XYZ file of N, CA, C and O in Angstrom:
884
model
N 0.902 -1.317 -0.072
C -0.086 0.126 -0.110
C 0.679 1.226 -0.161
O 1.460 1.468 0.773
N 0.482 2.024 -0.650
C 1.448 3.467 -0.732
C 0.636 4.484 0.074
O -0.530 4.547 0.102
N 1.764 5.255 0.705
C 1.163 6.020 1.694
C 1.634 7.458 1.180
O 2.791 7.562 1.068
N 0.963 8.291 0.789
C 1.161 9.607 0.419
C 1.346 10.432 1.310
O 1.243 10.582 2.727
N 2.672 11.686 1.060
C 3.055 12.191 2.129
C 2.695 13.513 1.693
O 2.814 14.164 0.544
N 2.443 14.609 2.296
C 1.992 15.992 2.083
C 3.412 16.912 1.878
O 4.386 16.700 2.379
N 3.206 17.358 0.729
C 4.630 18.102 0.153
C 4.074 19.546 0.560
O 2.933 19.835 0.764
N 4.928 20.359 0.448
C 5.014 21.965 0.874
C 4.515 22.985 -0.258
O 4.119 23.898 0.097
N 4.267 22.208 -1.581
C 3.765 23.136 -2.636
C 2.437 23.658 -2.447
O 1.721 22.841 -1.998
N 2.259 25.036 -2.667
C 1.158 25.575 -2.730
C 0.693 25.923 -1.277
O -0.193 26.792 -0.840
N 1.697 25.932 -0.231
C 1.483 26.288 1.204
C 1.594 27.586 1.370
O 2.336 28.184 0.513
N 1.318 28.304 2.441
C 1.505 29.781 2.684
C 2.879 29.590 3.629
O 2.476 29.140 4.680
N 3.948 30.523 3.525
C 4.956 30.344 4.398
C 5.016 31.599 5.445
O 4.502 32.948 4.960
N 5.498 31.456 6.681
C 5.819 32.728 7.340
C 6.787 33.827 6.799
O 7.466 32.974 6.096
N 7.087 34.992 7.392
C 8.274 35.478 6.760
C 9.554 34.623 7.018
O 10.391 34.927 6.186
N 9.855 34.281 8.216
C 10.994 33.633 8.556
C 10.901 32.141 7.460
O 12.238 31.964 7.071
N 10.094 31.530 7.264
C 10.016 30.505 6.742
C 10.244 30.920 5.009
O 10.843 30.158 4.409
N 9.793 31.864 4.655
C 9.962 32.547 3.117
C 11.541 32.553 3.054
O 11.942 32.305 2.018
N 12.154 33.170 3.819
C 13.437 33.486 3.803
C 14.415 32.328 3.796
O 15.249 32.171 2.982
N 14.008 31.259 4.748
C 14.448 30.035 4.639
C 14.361 29.324 3.538
O 15.121 28.475 2.997
N 12.976 29.308 3.021
C 12.784 28.354 1.567
C 13.479 29.047 0.672
O 13.908 28.185 -0.505
N 13.861 30.477 0.489
C 14.582 30.960 -0.662
C 15.893 30.474 -0.357
O 16.608 30.364 -1.894
N 16.683 30.252 0.667
C 17.994 29.479 0.729
C 17.917 28.063 0.281
O 18.868 27.783 -0.346
N 16.648 27.661 0.646
C 16.600 26.036 0.651
C 16.788 26.066 -1.290
O 17.219 25.191 -1.842
N 16.047 27.112 -1.859
C 15.895 26.932 -3.171
C 17.271 27.133 -3.900
O 17.626 26.556 -4.985
N 17.664 28.221 -3.280
C 19.105 28.501 -3.904
C 20.017 27.327 -3.752
O 21.021 27.228 -4.524
N 20.089 26.483 -2.614
C 20.885 25.323 -2.504
C 20.519 24.397 -3.318
O 21.388 23.590 -4.173
N 19.123 24.453 -3.869
C 18.749 22.883 -4.752
C 19.383 23.288 -6.000
O 19.712 22.232 -6.803
N 19.400 24.575 -6.335
C 19.958 25.028 -7.612
C 21.242 24.280 -7.899
O 21.744 23.983 -9.200
N 22.111 24.370 -7.093
C 23.248 23.640 -7.518
C 23.463 22.296 -8.081
O 24.060 21.826 -8.487
N 22.194 21.540 -7.648
C 21.983 20.310 -8.101
C 21.699 20.268 -9.649
O 22.265 19.341 -10.292
N 21.272 21.467 -10.251
C 20.965 21.650 -11.644
C 22.295 22.019 -12.260
O 22.836 21.315 -13.250
N 23.192 22.611 -11.486
C 24.472 22.988 -12.183
C 25.767 22.206 -12.064
O 26.405 22.351 -12.899
N 25.720 21.348 -11.288
C 26.889 20.389 -10.988
C 27.383 19.547 -12.143
O 28.436 19.517 -12.578
N 26.358 18.756 -12.665
C 26.159 18.091 -13.940
C 27.050 18.766 -15.101
O 28.196 18.327 -15.616
N 26.112 19.514 -15.418
C 26.618 20.395 -16.761
C 27.948 21.111 -16.538
O 28.577 21.100 -17.648
N 28.155 21.653 -15.403
C 29.620 22.218 -15.367
C 30.608 21.137 -15.265
O 31.777 21.370 -16.137
N 30.378 19.883 -14.735
C 31.662 18.974 -14.594
C 31.631 18.145 -15.977
O 32.844 18.167 -16.501
N 30.754 17.962 -16.653
C 30.544 17.020 -17.832
C 31.121 18.109 -19.017
O 32.311 17.906 -19.701
N 30.694 19.588 -18.828
C 31.097 20.407 -20.174
C 32.380 20.594 -19.852
O 33.192 20.405 -20.782
N 33.175 20.801 -18.713
C 34.525 21.273 -18.504
C 35.427 20.006 -19.013
O 36.599 20.307 -19.494
N 34.956 18.891 -18.459
C 35.867 17.798 -18.885
C 35.842 17.367 -20.390
O 36.938 17.195 -20.885
N 34.892 17.253 -21.001
C 34.699 17.342 -22.491
C 35.499 18.446 -23.600
O 36.326 18.017 -24.295
N 35.348 19.772 -22.724
C 36.356 20.495 -23.365
C 37.607 20.420 -23.354
O 38.713 20.173 -24.282
N 38.078 19.914 -21.992
C 39.430 19.519 -21.765
C 39.591 18.154 -22.687
O 40.872 18.186 -23.402
N 38.998 17.225 -23.103
C 39.267 16.079 -23.798
C 39.773 16.689 -25.006
O 40.462 15.941 -25.655
N 38.755 17.752 -25.505
C 38.862 17.934 -26.986
C 40.108 18.653 -27.156
O 40.878 18.568 -28.475
N 40.726 19.340 -26.378
C 42.092 20.123 -26.548
C 43.306 19.550 -25.878
O 44.108 20.225 -26.387
N 43.115 18.619 -25.122
C 44.457 18.160 -24.549
C 44.986 17.178 -25.399
O 44.673 15.983 -25.845
N 46.394 17.524 -25.717
C 47.238 16.730 -26.566
C 47.347 15.505 -26.116
O 47.830 15.044 -24.922
N 46.865 14.178 -26.984
C 47.345 12.906 -26.679
C 46.122 12.062 -25.869
O 46.115 10.901 -25.363
N 45.186 12.842 -25.470
C 44.290 12.530 -24.499
C 42.877 11.785 -25.568
O 42.301 12.502 -26.329
N 42.671 10.688 -25.298
C 41.836 9.631 -25.880
C 40.470 9.517 -25.131
O 40.688 8.731 -24.023
N 39.346 9.761 -25.653
C 38.066 10.097 -24.694
C 37.804 8.585 -24.464
O 37.353 8.154 -23.503
N 38.122 7.550 -25.571
C 37.438 6.251 -25.565
C 38.636 5.454 -24.625
O 37.901 4.131 -24.248
N 39.575 5.874 -24.505
C 40.895 4.956 -23.462
C 41.100 5.598 -22.209
O 41.721 4.911 -21.188
N 41.189 6.919 -22.168
C 41.735 7.601 -20.814
C 40.612 8.002 -20.199
O 39.455 8.893 -20.502
N 40.640 7.819 -18.991
C 39.588 8.161 -17.754
C 39.805 9.819 -17.424
O 40.764 10.228 -17.599
N 38.685 10.453 -17.031
C 38.750 11.756 -17.022
C 39.594 12.148 -15.827
O 40.305 13.201 -15.873
N 39.901 11.264 -14.984
C 40.891 11.600 -13.904
C 42.092 12.095 -14.422
O 42.951 12.687 -13.738
N 42.723 11.410 -15.597
C 44.072 11.514 -16.274
C 44.149 13.097 -16.586
O 45.285 13.588 -16.825
N 43.140 13.842 -16.704
C 43.108 15.264 -16.912
C 43.711 15.959 -15.838
O 44.092 17.194 -16.270
N 43.383 15.487 -14.644
C 44.270 16.307 -13.509
C 45.986 16.155 -13.694
O 46.643 16.732 -12.765
N 46.530 15.388 -14.579
C 47.710 15.052 -14.710
C 48.182 16.447 -15.435
O 47.552 16.586 -16.681
N 49.591 17.068 -15.414
C 50.318 17.508 -16.308
C 50.245 19.124 -16.368
O 49.687 19.707 -14.994
N 50.733 19.857 -17.233
C 50.878 21.239 -16.874
C 49.224 21.755 -16.826
O 49.264 22.843 -15.711
N 48.115 21.459 -17.445
C 47.015 22.213 -17.253
C 46.244 21.210 -16.376
O 44.825 21.383 -16.434
N 46.867 20.260 -15.471
C 45.964 19.481 -14.812
C 45.022 20.219 -13.694
O 44.054 19.764 -13.177
N 45.561 21.590 -13.359
C 44.784 22.284 -12.333
C 43.679 22.715 -12.859
O 42.532 22.635 -12.118
N 43.203 22.480 -14.209
C 41.610 22.983 -14.444
C 41.059 21.742 -14.049
O 39.597 21.926 -13.632
N 41.220 20.444 -14.285
C 40.507 19.481 -13.935
C 40.241 19.140 -12.238
O 39.220 18.754 -11.988
N 41.413 19.538 -11.653
C 41.420 19.680 -10.081
C 40.270 20.673 -9.866
O 39.288 20.479 -8.912
N 40.400 21.901 -10.341
C 39.598 22.812 -9.971
C 37.820 22.136 -10.582
O 36.984 22.532 -9.399
N 37.912 21.613 -11.459
C 36.420 21.369 -11.900
C 36.133 19.890 -10.781
O 34.809 20.216 -10.262
N 36.941 19.150 -10.285
C 36.463 18.047 -9.259
C 35.990 18.851 -8.128
O 34.881 18.612 -7.586
N 36.803 19.864 -7.399
C 36.713 20.591 -6.279
C 35.345 21.334 -6.238
O 34.514 21.064 -5.551
N 35.262 22.199 -7.446
C 34.233 23.143 -7.672
C 32.755 22.145 -7.825
O 31.788 22.519 -7.129
N 32.889 21.198 -8.625
C 31.333 20.373 -8.755
C 31.215 19.619 -7.619
O 29.915 19.200 -7.125
N 32.184 19.081 -6.789
C 32.024 18.504 -5.467
C 31.056 19.361 -4.199
O 30.436 19.146 -3.603
N 31.634 20.658 -4.239
C 31.051 21.506 -3.431
C 29.877 22.300 -4.044
O 28.750 22.216 -3.013
N 29.643 21.946 -5.275
C 28.218 22.326 -5.561
C 27.326 20.874 -5.187
O 26.030 21.140 -4.779
N 27.906 19.742 -5.006
C 26.983 18.486 -4.684
C 26.739 18.773 -3.404
O 25.499 18.484 -2.900
N 27.634 19.107 -2.807
C 27.405 19.266 -1.213
C 26.422 20.227 -0.736
O 25.572 20.200 0.022
N 26.805 21.465 -1.867
C 25.339 22.512 -1.553
C 23.863 21.861 -1.715
O 22.827 21.631 -1.213
N 23.923 21.000 -3.046
C 22.701 20.576 -3.319
C 22.211 19.404 -2.060
O 20.993 19.761 -1.663
N 23.084 18.554 -1.461
C 22.706 17.830 -0.495
C 22.159 18.778 0.678
O 21.325 18.116 1.374
N 22.580 20.044 1.002
C 22.245 20.426 2.332
C 20.625 21.334 1.953
O 20.137 21.032 2.704
N 20.676 21.489 0.612
C 19.375 21.706 0.144
C 18.518 20.902 0.397
O 17.154 21.152 0.624
N 18.751 19.583 -0.073
C 17.964 18.459 -0.263
C 17.409 18.143 1.394
O 16.280 17.887 1.698
N 18.557 18.370 2.180
C 18.129 18.019 3.536
C 17.053 19.059 4.056
O 16.219 18.705 4.921
N 17.166 20.263 3.786
C 16.362 21.385 4.195
C 14.897 21.229 3.692
O 14.078 21.462 4.514
N 14.885 20.854 2.439
C 13.860 20.686 1.543
C 12.923 19.346 2.191
O 11.632 19.382 2.327
N 13.413 18.262 2.278
C 12.797 16.948 2.651
C 12.287 17.338 4.370
O 11.393 16.545 4.734
N 13.097 17.971 5.222
C 12.874 18.060 6.365
C 12.777 17.077 7.412
O 13.447 16.578 8.274
N 11.455 16.200 7.333
C 11.312 14.842 8.155
C 10.681 13.963 7.209
O 10.451 14.038 6.128
N 10.729 12.729 7.669
C 10.241 11.710 6.688
C 11.223 10.708 6.137
O 12.206 10.910 6.263
N 10.672 9.637 5.393
C 11.573 8.945 5.042
C 12.561 9.541 4.092
O 12.449 10.563 3.234
N 13.995 9.157 4.148
C 14.990 9.613 3.396
C 15.677 11.123 3.518
O 16.592 11.723 3.334
N 14.766 11.721 4.781
C 15.186 13.045 4.991
C 16.717 13.337 5.570
O 17.273 14.028 5.395
N 17.254 12.082 6.108
C 18.605 12.012 6.639
C 19.709 11.697 5.843
O 20.593 11.953 5.483
N 19.174 10.058 5.280
C 20.144 9.409 4.643
C 20.357 9.777 3.349
O 21.589 9.552 3.194
N 19.329 10.266 2.546
C 19.472 10.706 1.242
C 20.751 11.820 1.261
O 21.525 11.702 0.340
N 20.231 12.866 1.547
C 21.307 14.077 1.684
C 22.641 13.751 2.114
O 23.506 13.832 1.510
N 22.617 12.823 3.432
C 24.236 12.648 4.109
C 24.791 11.643 2.975
O 25.811 11.844 2.403
N 24.344 10.644 2.273
C 24.745 9.842 1.254
C 25.476 10.592 0.038
O 26.624 10.542 -0.606
N 24.516 11.480 -0.286
C 24.985 12.490 -1.608
C 25.969 13.174 -1.120
O 26.799 13.603 -1.931
N 25.810 13.760 0.066
C 26.877 14.683 0.581
C 28.351 14.174 0.661
O 28.982 14.743 0.259
N 28.251 12.569 0.832
C 29.512 11.921 1.054
C 30.273 11.750 -0.434
O 31.207 11.985 -0.532
N 29.549 11.654 -1.316
C 29.863 11.600 -2.553
C 30.512 13.176 -3.070
O 31.464 13.351 -3.804
N 29.768 14.340 -2.770
C 30.364 15.485 -2.962
C 31.737 15.592 -2.213
O 32.602 16.268 -2.787
N 31.810 15.456 -1.000
C 33.377 15.091 -0.507
C 34.299 14.431 -1.112
O 35.284 14.658 -1.358
N 33.975 13.334 -1.490
C 34.698 12.463 -2.462
C 35.139 13.277 -3.697
O 36.312 12.912 -4.010
N 34.750 13.904 -4.291
C 34.954 14.713 -5.454
C 35.836 15.712 -5.183
O 37.145 16.004 -5.823
N 35.619 16.210 -4.165
C 36.551 17.290 -3.460
C 38.072 16.665 -3.284
O 39.084 17.362 -3.566
N 37.838 15.477 -2.563
C 39.115 14.782 -1.832
C 39.931 14.251 -3.638
O 40.983 14.208 -3.425
N 39.086 13.965 -4.340
C 39.731 13.247 -5.680
C 40.182 14.551 -6.332
O 41.468 14.165 -7.089
N 39.950 15.811 -6.356
C 40.602 16.705 -6.976
C 41.722 17.208 -6.050
O 42.768 17.341 -6.546
N 41.607 16.713 -4.885
C 42.968 17.324 -3.991
C 44.088 16.271 -4.081
O 45.136 16.722 -3.910
N 43.802 15.215 -4.623
C 44.670 13.835 -4.679
C 44.495 13.490 -5.984
O 44.024 12.335 -6.289
N 45.273 14.002 -7.148
C 45.089 13.473 -8.276
C 45.761 11.984 -8.621
O 46.575 11.669 -7.912
N 45.674 11.551 -9.588
C 46.133 10.200 -10.011
C 47.359 10.503 -10.549
O 47.829 11.733 -10.773
N 48.147 9.240 -10.893
C 49.379 9.240 -11.695
C 49.527 9.479 -12.965
O 48.504 8.987 -13.416
N 50.619 9.997 -13.487
C 50.476 10.006 -15.220
C 50.470 8.481 -15.618
O 51.043 7.640 -15.009
N 50.003 8.243 -16.433
C 49.980 6.777 -17.521
C 51.438 6.499 -17.555
O 52.358 7.193 -17.853
N 51.641 4.990 -17.288
C 52.934 4.711 -17.631
C 53.867 4.579 -16.071
O 54.901 4.225 -16.042
N 53.289 5.170 -15.175
C 53.881 5.275 -13.613
C 53.951 3.822 -13.215
O 52.908 3.158 -12.923
N 55.247 3.455 -12.710
C 55.332 2.064 -12.335
C 54.578 1.739 -11.169
O 53.796 0.609 -11.036
N 54.848 2.384 -10.027
C 53.993 2.227 -8.728
C 53.051 3.287 -8.367
O 53.637 4.237 -8.925
N 52.155 2.992 -7.595
C 51.150 3.893 -7.576
C 51.333 4.571 -6.184
O 51.712 4.277 -5.123
N 51.016 6.050 -6.410
C 51.480 7.068 -5.412
C 50.371 6.988 -4.385
O 49.135 6.410 -4.635
N 50.869 7.805 -3.108
C 49.771 7.691 -1.879
C 48.520 8.684 -2.621
O 47.434 8.334 -2.519
N 48.848 9.618 -3.569
C 47.821 10.625 -3.910
C 47.062 9.721 -4.633
O 45.858 9.814 -4.482
N 47.515 9.011 -5.632
C 46.808 8.149 -6.553
C 45.707 7.004 -5.706
O 44.394 6.831 -6.023
N 46.197 6.505 -4.527
C 45.528 5.438 -3.976
C 44.189 6.264 -3.258
O 43.231 5.974 -3.197
N 44.569 7.431 -2.773
C 43.393 8.254 -1.928
C 42.654 8.569 -3.156
O 41.224 8.540 -2.738
N 43.055 9.030 -4.206
C 41.967 9.352 -5.491
C 41.270 8.144 -5.641
O 39.836 8.358 -5.805
N 41.620 7.239 -5.908
C 40.754 5.769 -6.299
C 39.833 5.382 -5.133
O 38.731 5.195 -5.457
N 40.437 5.499 -3.722
C 39.667 5.175 -2.507
C 38.285 6.244 -2.356
O 36.997 5.855 -2.294
N 38.671 7.680 -2.862
C 37.642 8.502 -2.844
C 36.363 7.932 -3.711
O 35.168 7.921 -3.375
N 36.798 7.814 -5.108
C 35.931 7.136 -6.017
C 35.206 5.907 -5.524
O 34.056 5.791 -5.692
N 35.712 5.011 -4.865
C 35.424 3.843 -4.461
C 34.236 4.021 -3.305
O 33.275 3.188 -3.378
N 34.416 4.889 -2.702
C 33.394 5.280 -1.467
C 32.463 6.219 -2.075
O 30.981 5.781 -1.752
N 32.753 7.138 -2.721
C 31.938 8.249 -3.229
C 30.808 7.818 -4.293
O 29.712 7.982 -4.074
N 31.019 7.006 -5.206
C 30.055 6.488 -6.426
C 29.079 5.573 -5.717
O 28.155 5.858 -6.032
N 29.440 4.637 -4.882
C 28.472 4.064 -4.272
C 27.468 4.435 -3.198
O 26.525 4.549 -3.181
N 28.052 5.552 -2.729
C 27.396 6.618 -1.715
C 26.167 7.200 -2.559
O 24.901 7.395 -2.229
N 26.615 7.861 -3.709
C 25.432 8.406 -4.466
C 24.446 7.769 -4.991
O 23.127 7.992 -4.964
N 24.997 6.244 -5.627
C 23.631 5.574 -5.741
C 22.861 5.253 -4.405
O 21.497 5.133 -4.977
N 23.496 4.742 -3.642
C 22.735 4.583 -2.401
C 21.885 5.702 -1.966
O 20.712 5.641 -1.506
N 22.496 6.936 -2.097
C 21.657 7.762 -1.661
C 20.389 8.230 -2.619
O 19.097 8.594 -2.211
N 20.396 8.044 -3.842
C 19.557 8.433 -4.735
C 18.427 6.932 -4.668
O 17.202 7.420 -4.808
N 18.966 5.740 -4.303
C 17.904 4.879 -4.371
C 17.226 5.075 -2.953
O 15.930 4.637 -2.835
N 17.810 5.469 -1.843
C 16.678 6.080 -0.654
C 16.055 7.080 -0.971
O 14.883 6.906 -0.652
N 16.256 7.954 -1.676
C 15.386 9.109 -2.244
C 14.260 8.465 -2.952
O 13.255 9.094 -2.902
N 14.389 7.599 -3.891
C 13.510 6.921 -4.812
C 12.329 6.487 -3.893
O 11.079 6.669 -4.152
N 12.604 5.895 -2.908
C 11.881 5.229 -1.891
C 10.756 6.634 -1.452
O 9.419 6.329 -1.313
N 11.493 7.720 -0.822
C 10.608 8.729 -0.595
C 9.578 9.473 -1.693
O 8.485 9.569 -1.396
N 10.235 9.231 -2.837
C 9.246 9.649 -4.133
C 8.305 9.073 -4.245
O 7.088 9.349 -4.662
N 8.340 7.580 -4.149
C 7.356 6.693 -4.486
C 6.393 6.764 -3.470
O 4.973 7.017 -3.603
N 6.518 6.915 -1.886
C 5.502 7.181 -0.944
C 4.967 8.915 -1.261
O 3.813 8.710 -0.697
N 5.688 9.576 -1.816
C 4.872 10.890 -2.142
C 4.135 10.681 -3.323
O 3.232 11.830 -3.697
N 4.179 9.675 -4.133
C 3.083 9.588 -5.152
C 3.751 9.864 -6.668
O 3.324 10.072 -7.292
N 5.050 9.957 -6.603
C 5.745 10.445 -7.933
C 6.670 9.443 -8.267
O 7.569 9.103 -8.302
N 5.658 8.356 -9.015
C 6.009 7.113 -9.475
C 6.975 7.202 -10.511
O 8.050 6.402 -10.606
N 6.878 8.184 -11.715
C 7.880 8.178 -12.618
C 9.288 8.587 -12.069
O 10.073 8.086 -12.767
N 9.255 9.483 -11.128
C 10.429 9.916 -10.905
C 11.288 8.994 -10.034
O 12.314 8.569 -10.008
N 10.531 8.193 -9.413
C 11.147 7.089 -8.271
C 11.601 6.097 -9.402
O 12.805 5.107 -9.239
N 10.869 5.513 -10.212
C 11.226 4.653 -11.418
C 12.544 4.968 -12.021
O 13.348 4.274 -12.060
N 12.585 6.174 -12.751
C 13.705 6.597 -13.100
C 14.949 6.575 -12.018
O 16.094 6.068 -12.794
N 15.051 6.992 -11.357
C 15.921 6.933 -10.205
C 16.317 5.596 -9.859
O 17.613 5.311 -9.831
N 15.514 4.511 -9.835
C 15.587 3.097 -9.570
C 16.431 2.386 -10.841
O 16.722 1.425 -10.578
N 16.227 2.910 -11.724
C 16.691 2.605 -12.998
C 18.275 2.950 -13.388
O 19.167 2.274 -13.494
N 18.268 4.640 -12.836
C 19.540 5.087 -13.572
C 20.566 4.921 -12.347
O 22.029 4.843 -12.922
N 20.227 5.030 -11.112
C 21.220 4.837 -10.064
C 21.858 3.441 -10.052
O 23.164 3.301 -9.991
N 21.207 2.554 -10.136
C 21.988 1.165 -10.320
C 22.842 1.018 -11.755
O 24.191 0.503 -11.576
N 22.430 1.437 -12.729
C 23.027 1.591 -14.067
C 24.497 2.336 -13.823
O 25.558 1.626 -14.347
N 24.394 3.406 -13.311
C 25.709 4.195 -12.940
C 26.639 3.452 -12.114
O 27.805 3.540 -12.568
N 26.162 2.633 -11.155
C 26.738 2.025 -10.288
C 27.771 0.877 -10.999
O 28.869 0.397 -10.787
N 26.681 0.227 -11.936
C 27.226 -1.025 -12.780
C 28.351 -0.553 -13.752
O 29.409 -1.197 -13.709
N 28.120 0.876 -14.281
C 29.038 1.089 -15.325
C 30.212 1.568 -14.293
O 31.509 1.259 -15.046
N 30.448 1.857 -13.365
C 31.678 2.207 -12.255
C 32.354 0.969 -11.951
O 33.428 0.796 -12.304
N 31.425 -0.003 -11.441
C 32.264 -1.168 -11.229
C 32.699 -1.958 -12.255
O 34.251 -2.483 -12.417
N 31.966 -1.907 -13.451
C 32.367 -2.474 -14.751
C 33.864 -1.877 -15.409
O 34.589 -2.538 -15.663
N 33.701 -0.388 -15.149
C 35.009 0.183 -15.489
C 36.324 -0.263 -14.979
O 37.151 -0.581 -15.281
N 36.043 -0.149 -13.388
C 37.243 -0.542 -12.183
C 37.868 -2.050 -12.629
O 38.668 -2.209 -12.121
N 36.909 -3.059 -13.123
C 37.228 -4.448 -13.168
C 37.635 -4.422 -14.875
O 38.383 -5.592 -15.088
N 37.536 -3.775 -15.530
C 37.828 -3.876 -16.795
C 36.865 -4.504 -17.822
O 37.310 -4.812 -19.062
N 35.789 -4.728 -17.232
C 34.677 -5.473 -17.982
C 34.130 -4.449 -19.208
O 33.540 -4.976 -20.193
N 34.178 -3.041 -18.820
C 33.431 -2.439 -19.941
C 34.396 -1.139 -20.177
O 35.490 -0.971 -19.302
N 34.388 -0.539 -21.255
C 35.379 0.722 -21.610
C 34.980 2.019 -20.836
O 34.084 1.928 -20.233
N 35.538 2.804 -20.845
C 35.711 4.337 -20.329
C 34.303 4.983 -20.930
O 33.712 5.688 -19.908
N 33.899 4.692 -22.204
C 32.818 5.514 -22.593
C 31.556 4.950 -22.013
O 30.722 5.953 -21.939
N 31.385 3.503 -21.440
C 30.415 3.416 -20.688
C 30.273 4.008 -19.472
O 28.918 4.428 -18.950
N 31.153 4.120 -18.845
C 31.431 5.111 -17.539
C 31.118 6.445 -17.650
O 30.040 7.103 -16.982
N 31.453 7.122 -18.713
C 31.066 8.286 -19.195
C 29.465 8.657 -19.276
O 29.214 9.504 -18.849
N 29.147 7.523 -20.076
C 27.568 7.779 -20.252
C 26.664 7.372 -18.620
O 25.783 8.104 -18.457
N 27.412 6.733 -17.883
C 26.683 6.678 -16.478
C 26.793 7.796 -15.842
O 25.845 8.206 -15.008
N 27.977 8.531 -15.744
C 28.122 9.794 -15.142
C 27.158 10.793 -15.709
O 26.738 11.547 -14.956
N 27.036 11.066 -17.088
C 26.164 11.894 -17.622
C 24.667 11.506 -17.080
O 24.157 12.296 -16.843
N 24.442 10.524 -17.200
C 22.986 9.714 -16.778
C 22.851 10.381 -15.392
O 21.889 10.982 -15.259
N 23.732 9.923 -14.547
C 23.293 10.121 -12.891
C 23.405 11.747 -12.859
O 22.656 12.061 -12.041
N 24.486 12.413 -13.199
C 24.103 13.913 -13.230
C 22.826 14.505 -13.783
O 22.367 15.422 -13.262
N 22.563 13.895 -14.818
C 21.194 14.348 -15.309
C 20.097 13.903 -14.470
O 19.031 15.004 -14.243
N 20.251 12.932 -13.855
C 19.044 12.523 -12.836
C 19.102 13.295 -11.664
O 17.851 13.645 -11.091
N 20.276 13.922 -11.057
C 20.381 14.733 -10.426
C 19.692 15.989 -10.394
O 19.104 16.619 -9.573
N 20.055 16.769 -11.640
C 19.544 17.885 -11.974
C 18.058 17.649 -12.074
O 17.042 18.648 -11.501
N 17.375 16.684 -12.741
C 15.908 16.582 -12.979
C 15.382 16.560 -11.176
O 14.342 16.963 -10.989
N 15.842 15.651 -10.437
C 15.419 15.774 -8.975
C 15.466 17.038 -8.117
O 14.891 17.053 -7.481
N 16.608 17.665 -8.559
C 16.915 18.998 -7.930
C 15.468 19.931 -8.402
O 15.067 20.761 -7.465
N 15.285 20.016 -9.690
C 14.317 20.835 -10.335
C 13.086 20.196 -9.636
O 11.946 20.963 -9.123
N 12.745 19.054 -9.351
C 11.367 18.281 -8.989
C 11.117 18.833 -7.494
O 10.099 19.209 -7.259
N 12.423 18.740 -6.661
C 12.096 19.147 -5.330
C 11.778 20.783 -5.041
O 11.219 21.096 -4.272
N 12.677 21.316 -6.086
C 12.478 22.971 -6.265
C 11.199 23.477 -6.424
O 10.575 24.209 -5.595
N 10.099 22.402 -7.151
C 8.955 22.979 -7.404
C 7.952 22.435 -6.405
O 6.792 22.817 -6.339
N 8.577 21.353 -5.241
C 7.603 21.059 -4.241
C 7.618 22.044 -3.233
O 6.940 21.960 -2.109
N 8.519 23.047 -3.242
C 8.845 24.124 -2.424
C 7.811 25.091 -2.372
O 7.244 25.395 -3.642
N 7.164 25.998 -1.352
C 6.234 26.645 -1.367
C 6.839 28.178 -2.506
O 7.976 28.401 -2.748
N 5.953 28.729 -2.804
C 6.056 30.025 -3.752
C 6.837 31.034 -2.830
O 6.335 31.439 -1.725
N 8.067 31.437 -3.369
C 8.832 32.477 -2.419
C 8.886 33.908 -3.396
O 9.851 34.763 -3.132
N 8.224 33.870 -4.360
C 8.169 35.210 -5.408
C 7.655 36.381 -4.424
O 8.034 37.500 -4.726
N 6.807 36.211 -3.357
C 5.971 37.252 -2.775
C 6.873 37.758 -1.645
O 7.979 37.459 -1.441
């Protein structure tokens, strides 16, 4: 049996709630920006970086070399935007299913991106893995599953609220994203499969950010 939860859309807010809701909406907006910023910056670098092959080289390799600081910045800025979105999601959900766990798990992913940026991988052909590279891969190994788990927890909330299509899309895309990551790490799939997974999951985050934004009360007044 599906239990519907009351959302705040269409409700009237007090002056204090109005200010708080505006802050929450601003934070949710970073969920829309994070994916396009990260993907666009990585693709542009891929196109202009000499010797970089999008079909064979992971985007982490963009953090190596003279222009590596661009990808480092991309990772850190995107991670901070994911953290902002997680904070907005926590404020928007307030109480009930997924109110704590979904934002927390998504927030861990945001932290993992910042850490991955701070600790780049080694250049291709390096014989022994550096501590920086180990931390980078560990961050991904923790962050990616947490993102998928956070989205799946959120899907349960969406289902209970009556948003069946959003819940279904989340339950499909989140596992596919995690599957693409595991497949790439194990060598079972190519880099492009993981790129598709990254684009898909960030697209999902953007859709969910807009959706939750629309469930907030009107703050134009």
